[in-house]
XYZ file of C-alpha atoms in Angstrom:
90
model
C -12.012 74.253 35.442
C -8.951 76.467 35.153
C -9.468 78.003 38.595
C -9.790 74.565 40.183
C -6.632 73.380 38.411
C -4.689 76.421 39.632
C -5.877 75.923 43.208
C -4.963 72.222 43.047
C -1.530 73.044 41.629
C -0.851 75.552 44.401
C -1.964 73.162 47.143
C -0.052 70.210 45.705
C 3.052 72.355 45.268
C 2.823 73.517 48.870
C 2.348 69.916 49.995
C 5.426 68.851 48.044
C 7.509 71.650 49.507
C 6.477 70.848 53.071
C 7.175 67.156 52.490
C 10.658 67.932 51.200
C 11.310 69.995 54.321
C 10.188 67.080 56.497
C 12.367 64.660 54.519
C 15.420 66.853 55.102
C 14.696 67.776 58.736
C 12.866 64.648 59.900
C 14.357 63.442 63.159
C 13.657 59.756 62.517
C 13.600 57.395 59.597
C 9.862 56.863 59.968
C 9.192 60.623 59.731
C 11.153 60.703 56.504
C 9.297 57.643 55.216
C 5.882 59.149 55.872
C 6.963 62.408 54.233
C 8.244 60.535 51.177
C 4.977 58.619 50.950
C 2.931 61.834 51.152
C 5.237 63.436 48.575
C 4.609 60.516 46.219
C 0.862 60.841 46.792
C 1.121 64.550 45.970
C 2.973 63.681 42.760
C 0.245 61.184 41.846
C -2.338 63.903 42.525
C -0.458 66.417 40.385
C -0.232 63.975 37.497
C -3.935 63.219 37.918
C -4.808 66.923 37.825
C -2.697 67.343 34.689
C -4.512 64.431 33.066
C -7.890 65.905 34.019
C -7.004 69.351 32.683
C -5.557 67.909 29.472
C -8.495 65.491 29.139
C -6.351 62.470 28.343
C -5.675 59.119 29.947
C -2.174 58.428 28.664
C -0.669 59.004 32.119
C -2.781 56.321 33.806
C -0.024 53.655 33.612
C 2.399 56.139 35.193
C -0.053 56.767 38.033
C -0.512 53.055 38.673
C 3.230 52.332 38.601
C 4.055 55.266 40.870
C 1.389 54.261 43.385
C 2.625 50.662 43.372
C 6.253 51.675 43.918
C 5.241 54.010 46.763
C 3.188 51.274 48.424
C 5.937 48.680 48.177
C 8.517 51.135 49.491
C 6.384 52.064 52.476
C 5.661 48.434 53.330
C 9.304 47.403 53.082
C 10.496 50.259 55.295
C 7.737 49.557 57.822
C 8.747 45.899 57.963
C 12.397 46.884 58.403
C 11.518 49.303 61.210
C 9.375 46.661 62.915
C 12.211 44.143 62.814
C 14.606 46.743 64.224
C 12.206 47.508 67.084
C 11.872 43.809 67.868
C 15.645 43.355 67.910
C 15.781 41.462 64.642
C 18.654 41.263 62.163
C 20.244 44.511 61.031
């Protein structure tokens, strides 16, 4: 179990680093949005791995809240981008 946790931590850390690079360098707002959404998913995965290694479920409400906030943020930015593409209000 320890080897799997270490491999997951390395992969999730690398994912987070690459997402931060894309957030900083992303040429468009949608690139940054997708990178932020993937970064949030990586954070949810890291918290889930920590809960599995520690064999506890006290972080489950944090996982649910973080996933909900990420979903609502992605939907709101997608709706804003769609209205901008259609020539809607700014």
